[in-house]
Amino acid sequence: MKEISVLLPTPAYSGLTGPLSYQHTQDLAPGTLVRVPLGQRESLGLVWHALAPDHSDHAPDKPRVLRPVTEVLDGLPPLSAHWLQLVAFAAHYYQRALGEFALACLPPQLREVSQAQLARKLKKRGQPKDTPGQASPSPPTLTPEQAQVLDRLDQQTGPYVLHGNTGSGKTEVYLRRAAEVLARDPSAQVLMLVPEINLTPQLEERVRQRFAALGQETIVSMHSGMTPAQRLNSWLSAHTGQARLVLGTRMAVLASIPHLRLIVVDEEHDPSYKQQEGARYSARDLAVYRGQCEGAQVILGSATPSLESWHHSRAAVAGEPAPRYQRLNMPSRVGDAVLPKLRRVDMNLQPRQTLVSAPLLAAMRERLARQEQVMLLLNRRGYAPVLHCASCGWKSECPHCSAFRVFHKADRTLRCHHCSLTQAVPRACPGCGNQDIGSFGHGTERLEEHLAELLADMHRPDGAPMRIARIDADSTRLKGELVRQLAQVHDGDVDVLVGTQMVAKGHDFRRVTLVAALNPDGALFSADFRAPERLFALLMQAAGRAGRDAAMAREQPCEMWVQTFHPAHPLFETLKQHDFAAFAEQQLSEREQAGLPPFSFQALVRAEARSQAAAQDFLNAARSAGEAWLAEAGMSVTVYPAVPMSMQRVANVERAQMLIESGSRRALQHFLQSWQPALQDARSHHKAVLRWAIDVDPLAI
Ligand code: ADP
Ligand code: ZN
Ligand code: ZN
């Protein structure tokens, strides 16, 4: 009998964080999937090292009685050493229990299927499809910038930051590079990561068309919207090498792709690459690690790269190490499409409570009269963010959260966007019975209604009223609704598109010639130091929706409008020049002075409890232990006192957080690792704490 060391999905608090030992009639290669008994249950496990690394806790004179492995999923090739290294790194870096993390990277259905079912699935896919691939459409002639970039990509593996304007042809570069890599090596596989697949159905279509010759079964998607069976199928395709191209959201970075040669991270700045629960990993950062470890090329593409990636690709300053990433630039738009001009409306000069200012409305009407499309951004869904009684001061607070319930007029409800509490709008003020309750502020629903009034006198060529469409999380709740609505915009069935930031991403609306951000000021003075970066990216991406049709844009220059109380703010100045580089340099110098990322490294510990004091007590107890350890180790890591989170209470749970910061990533990592037991221990003494979690490299503070 051989001793086999197996990773199991045991959480950190169970204390069983390492692999457990089992026995089997023969050795099993690391990466083999097995089923083993765990307590009273049976669990999927992953063979780790051939032998358990540590026998020291065991008296040598007492022979161990190991439980046998129940089943070996030997129809599946073992997971590769590179994949094992990736999950080991990620679990360690993001402070997760190794077994729990590694098994969570596998498709959930793998836990349930029997060996026989799996064998059937594999056999089915083993048979060559008799539908031969169709001919792909011939790709366009490259622009000089694209050609130059592809040349560079052919020289070294990178990682590369591809800084290309919206509409500069980045996607074309990804497709070409992928085609080259796939053609060069018949087993090569390519991973393309996108922020949210549902938002960009066009991209998937484009990829499928371009690689139609490979056969549709060689292109697979991976995202959370798929059924468990679909996910297992995609995963098996990638794992067995049948899939040559994997197109997926952040979870796909952890898929088994044994012959990975190229990873593209499209819109690499997008916050959705950061997982926000469980293991809070950054798919972009893991892509870079994975590329380096497997020798795959990595391309991080964006018109507005994250300041982290920008910083890592800055030209080396004398005395500093060479940049970690190489930067490639594509400043021009394909076909000389011009970038839209920025117009600022000084809202100090407009009547109070103006939603759509007179100059903006006039410009919109001009565009609409020429049958061009207009897109308006308002980052707030619902009708009005607050209901309010003027006579007693009652406001529509959520009883369970530190937030107001939002008024939704369509179904006359008050809804909390944090805990989802939904109630009918009261007929009279719950405080004083006043029948005249007013609403404060504007949401997309109200904007839609308001626009219908403002444009009531205008008509489409066929005499019908102007079509106003709204795209936000409410209007797209039903499956397929978003795709349907986007198609309407494309087909020109919509004149004015109203939406939250959802509409600013990635779509190719050719007839949009005017984009306006109605109320972007909130981010200018936010407590979150990343807010300006996100706003700049949002506005730049939104502006990029305009003027995609070069011929149309030459006749009629496109415009990006911003309504603001701070028209002279430097952010708008750099936006006006479409100068991301200037914006980035200015932000980076501020961050450097303030010692903020990427010049320092952060982690957050968050805790939830029934009372704020309980959450903070737990954190502060852990802090004391941490500080004692740091003093002894002489390590420079700062642990700040616990504070309430900005959304302090959600669904009657109080939330607190504690920031940990260091100038050295290694010191921070070393500290977090050593501190974990103290956190576990503090947790056992603070029973009122419901949950706690570590977020390494947090995006929102
Ligand atoms: P990005 O990803 O940078 O926004 P895309 O790759 O989507 O840019 O290109 C923008 C538009 O230009 C798309 O409609 C695309 O089909 C087209 N395009 C890209 N490269 C070329 C080219 N070399 N010649 C002609 N059209 C191109
Ligand atoms: Zn009242
Ligand atoms: Zn609530």
XYZ file of C-alpha atoms and ligand atoms in Angstrom:
730
model
C 0.000 0.000 0.000
C 1.191 3.498 -0.852
C 0.601 6.586 1.192
C -1.127 9.302 -0.805
C -1.347 12.943 0.200
C -4.659 14.529 -0.781
C -5.938 18.119 -0.716
C -9.540 18.474 0.372
C -11.942 21.396 0.498
C -11.365 21.991 4.185
C -11.791 25.622 5.228
C -9.151 27.524 7.177
C -11.084 27.489 10.452
C -11.218 23.671 10.469
C -7.525 23.683 11.258
C -6.989 21.016 8.571
C -5.403 23.303 6.030
C -2.738 20.992 4.647
C -3.151 17.789 2.659
C -4.392 14.659 4.450
C -2.951 11.185 4.074
C -4.779 8.236 2.571
C -3.642 4.935 1.200
C -3.946 3.334 -2.179
C -2.692 0.217 -3.897
C -0.336 2.204 -6.078
C 1.257 5.612 -6.319
C -0.839 8.381 -7.797
C 0.632 11.299 -9.712
C 0.193 14.772 -8.193
C -2.796 16.466 -9.813
C -4.846 13.260 -9.985
C -8.458 13.675 -8.877
C -9.756 11.173 -6.366
C -12.696 10.554 -4.126
C -11.879 9.897 -0.487
C -13.768 9.545 2.774
C -13.770 12.711 4.907
C -15.487 12.226 8.238
C -18.838 10.644 7.484
C -18.932 11.965 3.935
C -17.083 11.390 0.752
C -15.257 14.237 -0.897
C -13.498 15.100 -4.117
C -9.804 15.471 -3.499
C -6.669 16.399 -5.367
C -3.517 14.350 -5.041
C -0.845 16.735 -3.904
C 2.639 15.461 -3.277
C 3.285 11.772 -3.610
C 3.969 11.655 0.111
C 2.592 13.633 2.993
C 5.184 16.303 3.727
C 4.985 16.133 7.480
C 4.865 13.092 9.720
C 6.354 14.811 12.736
C 3.139 15.048 14.718
C 2.960 11.315 14.707
C 4.621 8.968 17.139
C 6.844 6.632 15.107
C 6.006 3.548 17.147
C 2.288 3.739 16.445
C 1.672 2.663 12.871
C -0.894 4.923 11.270
C -4.105 3.496 10.029
C -4.887 5.332 6.836
C -8.248 5.235 5.162
C -8.158 4.085 1.563
C -8.854 6.217 -1.470
C -12.399 5.373 -2.584
C -12.121 6.093 -6.258
C -9.549 7.445 -8.704
C -10.889 9.563 -11.565
C -8.295 8.030 -13.816
C -10.143 8.808 -17.017
C -8.932 12.377 -16.559
C -5.336 13.358 -17.121
C -3.858 14.761 -13.865
C -3.805 18.526 -13.457
C -0.471 19.888 -14.597
C 2.380 20.857 -12.307
C 1.977 24.440 -13.529
C -1.655 24.482 -12.521
C -0.810 23.113 -9.095
C 1.807 25.813 -8.756
C -0.733 28.477 -9.772
C -3.305 27.477 -7.174
C -0.643 27.078 -4.502
C 0.597 30.576 -5.227
C -2.882 32.089 -5.324
C -4.026 30.429 -2.101
C -0.898 31.584 -0.349
C -0.951 35.122 -1.721
C -4.646 35.702 -1.031
C -4.465 34.051 2.387
C -6.795 31.143 1.724
C -6.705 27.540 2.841
C -4.970 25.645 0.042
C -7.384 22.719 -0.279
C -10.480 24.884 -0.126
C -9.094 27.191 -2.782
C -7.769 24.489 -5.114
C -11.019 22.522 -5.145
C -13.076 25.681 -5.618
C -11.165 26.230 -8.881
C -12.648 23.029 -10.305
C -16.111 22.966 -11.879
C -18.684 22.217 -9.153
C -20.238 19.350 -11.075
C -17.005 17.412 -10.930
C -17.858 16.747 -7.286
C -21.006 14.884 -8.236
C -20.409 12.958 -11.453
C -19.477 9.340 -11.130
C -16.436 7.848 -12.776
C -18.737 6.186 -15.319
C -20.559 9.420 -16.184
C -17.257 11.162 -16.594
C -15.940 8.421 -18.857
C -19.058 8.767 -21.025
C -18.629 12.524 -21.266
C -14.983 12.160 -22.216
C -15.694 9.469 -24.766
C -18.352 11.593 -26.406
C -16.004 14.501 -26.851
C -13.205 12.237 -28.019
C -15.065 11.489 -31.216
C -14.140 13.906 -33.974
C -17.071 16.056 -35.031
C -18.079 15.462 -38.613
C -19.046 19.114 -39.002
C -15.886 20.568 -40.487
C -14.985 24.132 -39.579
C -16.365 26.822 -41.803
C -14.192 29.250 -43.654
C -13.389 32.316 -41.580
C -13.920 35.747 -43.081
C -10.625 37.260 -44.170
C -9.287 39.707 -41.597
C -8.777 43.398 -42.428
C -5.413 44.771 -43.515
C -3.526 45.864 -40.432
C -3.023 49.503 -39.633
C 0.650 50.504 -39.296
C 0.253 50.715 -35.526
C -1.282 47.254 -35.333
C 1.468 45.818 -37.523
C 4.134 47.353 -35.334
C 2.549 46.063 -32.151
C 2.232 42.544 -33.566
C 5.892 42.677 -34.528
C 6.862 43.522 -31.004
C 4.598 40.787 -29.629
C 6.449 38.307 -31.773
C 9.782 39.180 -30.210
C 9.272 38.562 -26.485
C 6.728 37.012 -24.188
C 6.148 40.189 -22.172
C 4.068 40.787 -20.100
C 2.816 43.643 -22.239
C 0.539 46.551 -21.512
C -1.258 47.384 -24.730
C -2.384 50.962 -24.344
C -4.656 51.571 -27.284
C -7.329 54.155 -27.627
C -10.945 53.067 -27.838
C -11.442 52.027 -31.441
C -7.705 51.753 -32.127
C -8.060 48.104 -33.069
C -6.886 46.329 -29.920
C -9.346 43.484 -30.363
C -8.015 42.937 -33.858
C -4.518 42.684 -32.367
C -5.682 40.048 -29.867
C -7.305 38.012 -32.618
C -4.245 38.193 -34.858
C -1.875 37.308 -32.093
C -4.090 34.412 -31.068
C -4.205 33.192 -34.660
C -0.405 33.298 -34.900
C 0.063 31.419 -31.657
C -2.493 28.765 -32.596
C -1.065 28.313 -36.083
C 2.472 27.913 -34.845
C 1.792 25.031 -32.490
C -1.067 22.584 -33.109
C -1.537 21.963 -29.408
C -1.282 25.610 -28.279
C -4.160 27.078 -26.290
C -5.159 30.713 -25.846
C -7.033 32.310 -22.963
C -8.938 35.542 -23.538
C -10.278 37.195 -20.412
C -13.055 39.750 -20.599
C -14.654 41.671 -17.733
C -18.274 40.604 -18.123
C -19.233 38.385 -20.981
C -22.884 39.414 -20.864
C -21.950 42.976 -21.588
C -20.029 42.110 -24.712
C -21.885 39.482 -26.723
C -20.328 41.085 -29.806
C -16.855 40.022 -28.808
C -17.758 36.361 -28.458
C -19.430 36.519 -31.837
C -16.353 38.112 -33.358
C -14.058 35.466 -31.900
C -16.297 32.633 -33.068
C -16.431 34.039 -36.575
C -12.725 34.616 -36.814
C -11.836 31.129 -35.655
C -14.702 29.330 -37.342
C -12.192 27.280 -39.321
C -10.970 25.602 -36.150
C -14.451 24.220 -35.538
C -16.911 25.561 -32.975
C -16.056 22.862 -30.423
C -12.535 24.267 -30.095
C -13.809 27.582 -28.760
C -15.313 27.493 -25.292
C -16.683 30.077 -22.899
C -16.358 30.108 -19.138
C -18.402 32.402 -16.980
C -20.740 32.289 -14.021
C -23.869 32.568 -16.158
C -23.430 29.011 -17.469
C -25.199 25.945 -16.116
C -23.091 23.497 -14.081
C -23.202 21.043 -16.994
C -21.997 23.670 -19.471
C -19.224 24.668 -17.119
C -18.050 21.117 -16.723
C -18.078 20.655 -20.481
C -16.027 23.770 -21.118
C -13.629 22.845 -18.382
C -13.156 19.317 -19.747
C -12.542 20.719 -23.220
C -9.876 23.065 -21.926
C -8.327 20.448 -19.650
C -8.063 17.789 -22.338
C -6.635 20.277 -24.840
C -9.560 20.034 -27.228
C -10.465 23.676 -26.705
C -7.880 25.850 -28.401
C -9.415 29.120 -27.358
C -10.993 29.801 -23.975
C -13.009 32.982 -23.657
C -14.011 33.754 -20.128
C -14.475 36.036 -17.179
C -12.138 36.177 -14.197
C -12.822 32.599 -13.072
C -11.289 31.319 -16.320
C -7.816 32.383 -15.214
C -7.902 29.416 -12.838
C -9.059 26.881 -15.403
C -6.855 23.977 -16.333
C -5.362 24.880 -19.720
C -2.331 22.638 -20.053
C -0.904 24.051 -23.286
C -1.480 27.704 -22.534
C 0.648 29.943 -24.756
C -1.141 33.297 -24.700
C -3.292 35.145 -22.170
C -5.123 38.296 -23.204
C -6.713 40.425 -20.499
C -9.083 42.776 -22.291
C -10.041 46.008 -20.480
C -7.503 45.059 -17.873
C -8.414 48.058 -15.691
C -11.919 46.738 -15.096
C -12.730 46.235 -11.397
C -14.676 43.072 -12.171
C -11.371 41.227 -12.524
C -11.196 41.358 -8.760
C -13.246 38.679 -7.076
C -15.180 40.284 -4.240
C -16.022 37.328 -2.072
C -14.444 34.085 -0.936
C -10.900 34.120 -2.255
C -10.547 37.750 -3.258
C -8.126 37.229 -6.120
C -7.278 39.529 -8.987
C -7.604 37.637 -12.261
C -5.379 40.190 -13.954
C -2.577 39.754 -11.467
C -2.915 35.976 -11.552
C -2.790 36.119 -15.358
C 0.599 37.795 -15.131
C 1.840 35.230 -12.620
C 0.464 32.362 -14.679
C 2.026 33.661 -17.878
C 5.419 33.912 -16.243
C 5.175 30.507 -14.686
C 4.014 28.725 -17.841
C 6.004 30.744 -20.353
C 2.814 32.083 -21.939
C 2.651 35.552 -23.406
C 0.496 38.014 -21.478
C -1.186 41.059 -23.016
C -2.990 43.489 -20.733
C -5.040 45.722 -22.992
C -6.927 48.922 -22.240
C -7.512 52.488 -23.306
C -7.193 53.390 -19.649
C -4.849 50.891 -17.992
C -4.977 50.494 -14.235
C -2.468 52.761 -12.556
C -0.757 49.630 -11.247
C -0.114 48.337 -14.757
C 0.763 51.799 -15.993
C 3.281 52.210 -13.222
C 4.837 48.806 -13.877
C 5.286 49.731 -17.518
C 6.806 53.165 -16.993
C 10.136 53.684 -18.704
C 12.908 52.862 -16.301
C 14.181 55.862 -14.414
C 17.928 56.016 -13.800
C 18.828 53.872 -10.837
C 15.548 51.978 -10.872
C 15.038 48.460 -12.076
C 13.788 47.964 -15.615
C 10.006 48.126 -15.979
C 8.238 44.882 -15.188
C 5.882 45.182 -18.153
C 6.560 46.467 -21.632
C 4.245 49.087 -22.968
C 2.834 49.147 -26.490
C 0.925 52.153 -27.770
C -1.804 52.516 -30.342
C -2.880 56.150 -30.129
C -4.849 56.408 -33.371
C -8.349 55.227 -34.080
C -8.897 52.919 -37.025
C -9.871 54.763 -40.199
C -8.961 58.131 -38.708
C -12.126 58.242 -36.662
C -11.646 61.293 -34.488
C -12.079 61.260 -30.755
C -15.006 63.280 -29.484
C -14.572 66.800 -28.245
C -15.181 67.424 -24.561
C -17.812 69.998 -23.586
C -18.264 71.035 -20.005
C -21.435 72.563 -18.610
C -20.809 74.623 -15.492
C -23.692 73.556 -13.293
C -23.073 76.504 -10.958
C -24.656 78.620 -13.668
C -27.692 76.374 -14.126
C -30.913 76.481 -12.112
C -30.770 74.298 -8.986
C -31.812 70.669 -9.412
C -31.219 70.754 -13.159
C -30.961 67.256 -14.567
C -30.424 68.017 -18.252
C -29.001 71.501 -18.758
C -30.274 73.791 -21.517
C -27.064 73.750 -23.594
C -26.887 69.957 -23.463
C -30.528 69.620 -24.399
C -30.055 71.936 -27.377
C -27.076 69.874 -28.574
C -29.017 66.636 -28.155
C -31.951 67.965 -30.124
C -29.645 68.948 -32.962
C -28.185 65.458 -33.095
C -31.559 63.771 -32.889
C -32.912 65.953 -35.668
C -30.178 64.467 -37.870
C -31.139 60.952 -36.749
C -27.992 60.457 -34.796
C -28.053 58.652 -31.456
C -27.441 60.096 -28.029
C -26.265 58.302 -24.911
C -26.771 59.678 -21.396
C -25.010 58.303 -18.333
C -26.385 58.592 -14.850
C -24.891 56.380 -12.223
C -28.003 55.794 -10.219
C -30.815 53.457 -10.987
C -34.399 53.845 -9.855
C -36.526 56.966 -9.974
C -35.268 58.940 -7.019
C -32.639 57.971 -4.461
C -34.677 59.200 -1.475
C -38.281 59.915 -0.536
C -38.685 62.746 1.912
C -41.435 64.391 3.968
C -41.041 68.141 4.158
C -43.242 68.537 7.217
C -41.603 66.078 9.657
C -38.274 65.306 8.001
C -38.963 61.579 7.483
C -36.698 59.965 4.879
C -36.954 56.581 3.216
C -34.194 55.016 5.273
C -33.785 51.278 5.110
C -34.557 49.857 8.554
C -31.808 47.270 8.112
C -29.015 49.215 6.413
C -27.226 52.520 6.688
C -28.714 53.577 3.368
C -31.847 55.065 1.894
C -34.366 52.992 0.062
C -34.673 54.065 -3.539
C -37.994 55.034 -5.052
C -38.862 52.931 -8.113
C -41.788 54.455 -9.864
C -42.533 51.695 -12.370
C -43.871 49.376 -9.686
C -44.264 52.071 -6.994
C -41.871 50.449 -4.570
C -39.203 51.539 -2.173
C -36.223 49.263 -2.628
C -33.020 48.941 -0.712
C -30.184 48.329 -3.161
C -28.109 46.732 -0.415
C -30.404 44.215 1.267
C -33.144 44.146 -1.413
C -35.913 44.997 1.072
C -38.833 45.993 -1.148
C -42.061 47.605 0.038
C -44.904 49.487 -1.559
C -44.509 53.245 -1.440
C -46.514 54.508 1.565
C -49.587 56.574 0.705
C -48.795 59.016 3.449
C -45.712 59.847 5.455
C -45.102 57.039 7.983
C -43.858 59.719 10.382
C -46.692 62.232 10.422
C -49.373 61.150 7.984
C -48.646 63.996 5.572
C -49.971 62.923 2.171
C -47.520 64.986 0.230
C -44.214 63.108 0.253
C -41.599 64.398 -2.151
C -38.639 62.745 -3.777
C -35.044 63.885 -3.831
C -32.531 63.519 -6.591
C -32.607 61.730 -9.904
C -32.236 58.168 -11.052
C -32.273 56.642 -14.526
C -36.005 55.951 -14.375
C -36.769 59.592 -13.717
C -34.331 60.680 -16.396
C -36.131 58.478 -18.886
C -39.465 60.042 -17.939
C -38.042 63.564 -17.953
C -36.535 63.094 -21.414
C -39.843 61.960 -22.833
C -41.243 65.346 -21.742
C -38.249 67.319 -23.017
C -38.417 65.642 -26.411
C -42.206 65.366 -26.675
C -42.314 67.728 -29.639
C -39.737 65.802 -31.679
C -40.496 62.936 -34.013
C -38.751 60.214 -35.909
C -38.881 60.318 -39.717
C -41.961 58.061 -39.650
C -43.770 60.444 -37.315
C -43.451 58.244 -34.248
C -42.242 59.761 -30.997
C -38.546 59.623 -30.154
C -37.528 56.247 -28.742
C -35.892 56.417 -25.368
C -34.414 53.250 -23.920
C -33.025 52.626 -20.485
C -30.356 50.050 -19.741
C -29.494 49.389 -16.112
C -29.577 46.544 -13.626
C -33.381 46.914 -13.323
C -34.201 46.921 -17.018
C -31.964 43.938 -17.708
C -32.916 41.690 -14.818
C -34.554 39.129 -17.088
C -32.291 36.757 -18.955
C -31.637 37.809 -22.522
C -33.044 41.267 -21.943
C -29.696 43.036 -22.151
C -28.781 41.396 -25.444
C -32.193 42.290 -26.825
C -31.905 45.906 -25.726
C -28.379 46.289 -27.059
C -29.480 44.874 -30.387
C -32.204 47.521 -30.535
C -29.660 50.262 -30.023
C -27.497 48.780 -32.754
C -30.347 48.489 -35.173
C -31.130 52.162 -34.716
C -34.454 51.445 -33.024
C -33.407 53.692 -30.178
C -32.720 57.421 -30.344
C -31.687 58.154 -26.804
C -30.056 55.564 -24.616
C -30.152 56.231 -20.895
C -28.101 54.079 -18.610
C -25.753 53.476 -15.748
C -22.086 52.698 -16.339
C -23.231 49.370 -17.744
C -23.696 51.005 -21.150
C -20.276 52.636 -21.213
C -18.347 49.408 -21.573
C -17.122 47.955 -24.776
C -20.162 48.227 -27.006
C -19.727 49.354 -30.520
C -22.615 51.766 -31.104
C -21.803 53.213 -34.465
C -24.419 55.905 -34.668
C -23.908 57.397 -31.237
C -22.407 60.840 -31.771
C -23.087 62.466 -28.438
C -22.386 60.999 -25.027
C -23.104 62.886 -21.832
C -22.278 62.220 -18.175
C -24.970 64.037 -16.243
C -23.613 63.953 -12.741
C -20.068 62.613 -12.459
C -18.889 64.911 -9.636
C -19.257 62.427 -6.791
C -16.001 60.715 -7.699
C -13.900 63.889 -7.775
C -13.769 64.266 -4.016
C -14.473 60.730 -2.877
C -12.780 59.235 0.171
C -11.734 56.333 -2.052
C -8.395 57.244 -3.604
C -9.209 55.145 -6.675
C -12.414 57.058 -7.464
C -10.789 59.545 -9.889
C -9.086 56.690 -11.723
C -12.412 54.924 -12.141
C -14.179 58.097 -13.223
C -11.545 58.911 -15.805
C -11.760 55.395 -17.201
C -15.550 55.515 -17.276
C -15.658 58.850 -19.103
C -12.939 57.863 -21.515
C -14.691 54.564 -22.265
C -18.012 56.349 -22.604
C -16.487 58.910 -24.943
C -15.097 55.993 -26.888
C -18.652 54.884 -27.663
C -19.059 58.005 -29.743
C -17.693 58.552 -33.194
C -16.970 54.940 -34.043
C -18.225 55.491 -37.528
C -15.338 57.365 -39.078
C -17.186 58.684 -42.108
C -20.030 59.978 -40.015
C -17.643 61.529 -37.513
C -15.767 63.409 -40.204
C -18.943 65.145 -41.255
C -20.180 65.829 -37.798
C -17.600 65.802 -34.999
C -18.761 63.812 -31.990
C -19.049 65.226 -28.543
C -18.662 64.100 -24.979
C -20.558 66.295 -22.535
C -19.929 66.551 -18.825
C -22.204 68.420 -16.434
C -20.120 69.471 -13.461
C -19.840 71.952 -10.622
C -16.048 71.808 -11.045
C -15.392 72.491 -14.719
C -11.766 73.463 -14.087
C -10.889 70.224 -12.308
C -7.597 68.806 -13.665
C -9.305 65.497 -14.381
C -11.497 67.159 -16.987
C -8.522 69.045 -18.411
C -6.657 65.832 -19.149
C -9.866 64.205 -20.373
C -10.316 67.077 -22.792
C -6.891 66.322 -24.277
C -7.707 62.580 -24.301
C -4.436 62.413 -22.462
C -4.498 59.331 -20.327
C -0.743 59.468 -19.868
C -0.912 62.955 -18.335
C -3.762 61.914 -16.085
C -1.895 58.796 -14.985
C 1.333 60.670 -14.265
C -0.503 63.260 -12.220
C -2.387 60.609 -10.223
C 0.750 58.554 -9.707
C 2.687 61.506 -8.365
C -0.129 62.216 -5.900
C -0.161 58.592 -4.856
C 3.589 58.520 -4.480
C 3.482 61.527 -2.182
C 0.696 60.011 -0.126
C 2.365 56.598 -0.020
C -0.619 54.908 -1.655
C -0.636 51.924 -4.049
C 1.149 51.178 -6.314
C 3.823 52.749 -4.093
C 2.671 50.756 -1.109
C 0.851 47.485 -0.594
C -2.372 47.030 1.263
C -4.647 44.425 2.731
C -7.957 44.850 4.495
C -9.431 42.716 7.203
C -13.186 43.022 7.328
C -15.420 41.753 10.099
C -19.163 41.488 10.444
C -21.076 41.262 13.712
C -24.438 42.131 15.244
C -22.907 45.207 16.809
C -20.278 47.600 15.561
C -18.403 47.339 18.845
C -18.170 43.547 18.557
C -16.770 43.770 15.034
C -14.227 46.401 16.046
C -13.236 44.630 19.272
C -12.338 41.525 17.334
C -10.280 43.481 14.830
C -8.519 45.494 17.495
C -7.674 42.373 19.487
C -6.140 40.872 16.354
C -4.360 44.159 15.808
C -2.709 44.054 19.227
C -1.457 40.555 18.564
C -0.221 41.639 15.146
C 1.603 44.657 16.513
C 3.319 42.583 19.154
C 4.516 40.199 16.461
C 5.690 43.077 14.271
C 7.621 44.705 17.091
C 9.432 41.453 17.726
C 10.101 40.769 14.058
C 11.200 44.375 13.529
C 9.173 44.532 10.368
C 7.729 47.688 8.948
C 4.056 47.005 8.420
C 1.374 49.372 9.705
C -1.855 48.007 11.132
C -4.411 50.799 11.431
C -7.151 50.763 14.069
C -10.518 49.282 13.128
C -13.100 51.665 11.670
C -16.695 51.218 10.481
C -16.981 50.484 6.772
C -18.459 53.264 4.673
C -21.584 51.137 4.241
C -21.614 50.441 7.934
C -24.749 48.339 8.251
C -26.242 45.991 5.663
C -29.193 43.724 6.433
C -28.798 44.385 10.154
C -25.200 43.322 10.179
C -22.588 45.803 11.353
C -19.392 45.932 9.326
C -15.949 47.140 10.304
C -12.579 47.023 8.635
C -8.928 47.450 9.375
C -6.258 48.512 6.919
C -2.800 46.984 6.815
C -0.128 48.703 4.796
C 3.516 48.283 3.967
C 6.070 49.636 1.555
C 7.161 46.069 0.901
C 4.976 43.422 -0.623
C 7.128 40.722 0.894
C 6.881 42.176 4.368
C 3.114 42.455 4.032
C 2.860 38.872 2.813
C 5.122 37.585 5.539
C 3.125 39.420 8.176
C -0.272 38.223 6.917
C 0.935 34.640 6.873
C 2.269 34.796 10.381
C -0.747 36.676 11.651
C -3.411 34.220 10.462
C -3.298 32.050 13.607
C -3.749 35.186 15.753
C -6.823 36.107 13.725
C -8.239 32.592 14.111
C -7.543 32.790 17.794
C -9.147 36.227 18.196
C -12.164 34.886 16.371
C -12.568 32.068 18.883
C -12.631 34.638 21.697
C -15.059 36.965 19.957
C -18.090 34.786 19.468
C -20.258 37.701 18.387
C -18.326 37.961 15.131
C -20.280 36.396 12.278
C -17.629 36.484 9.593
C -14.271 37.888 8.823
C -12.139 37.947 5.710
C -8.831 39.193 4.410
C -8.716 41.115 1.156
C -5.202 41.420 -0.269
C -4.710 44.305 -2.721
C -8.269 45.551 -2.084
C -9.810 47.705 -4.779
C -12.239 49.645 -2.647
C -11.349 51.026 0.738
P -10.693 48.375 -29.822
O -10.714 46.959 -29.313
O -9.340 49.026 -29.657
O -11.786 49.244 -29.324
P -11.437 47.174 -32.336
O -10.423 46.113 -32.566
O -12.778 46.750 -31.854
O -10.846 48.310 -31.396
O -11.581 48.015 -33.672
C -12.493 49.068 -33.818
C -13.223 48.897 -35.120
O -12.300 48.987 -36.209
C -13.917 47.563 -35.251
O -15.123 47.752 -35.915
C -12.956 46.748 -36.096
O -13.634 45.782 -36.870
C -12.313 47.796 -36.969
N -10.929 47.478 -37.309
C -9.957 47.054 -36.472
N -8.781 46.924 -37.116
C -9.004 47.257 -38.406
C -8.192 47.336 -39.591
N -6.893 47.043 -39.555
N -8.791 47.725 -40.733
C -10.100 48.034 -40.759
N -10.919 47.989 -39.706
C -10.397 47.609 -38.539
Zn -43.844 63.399 7.715
Zn -31.404 47.544 3.280
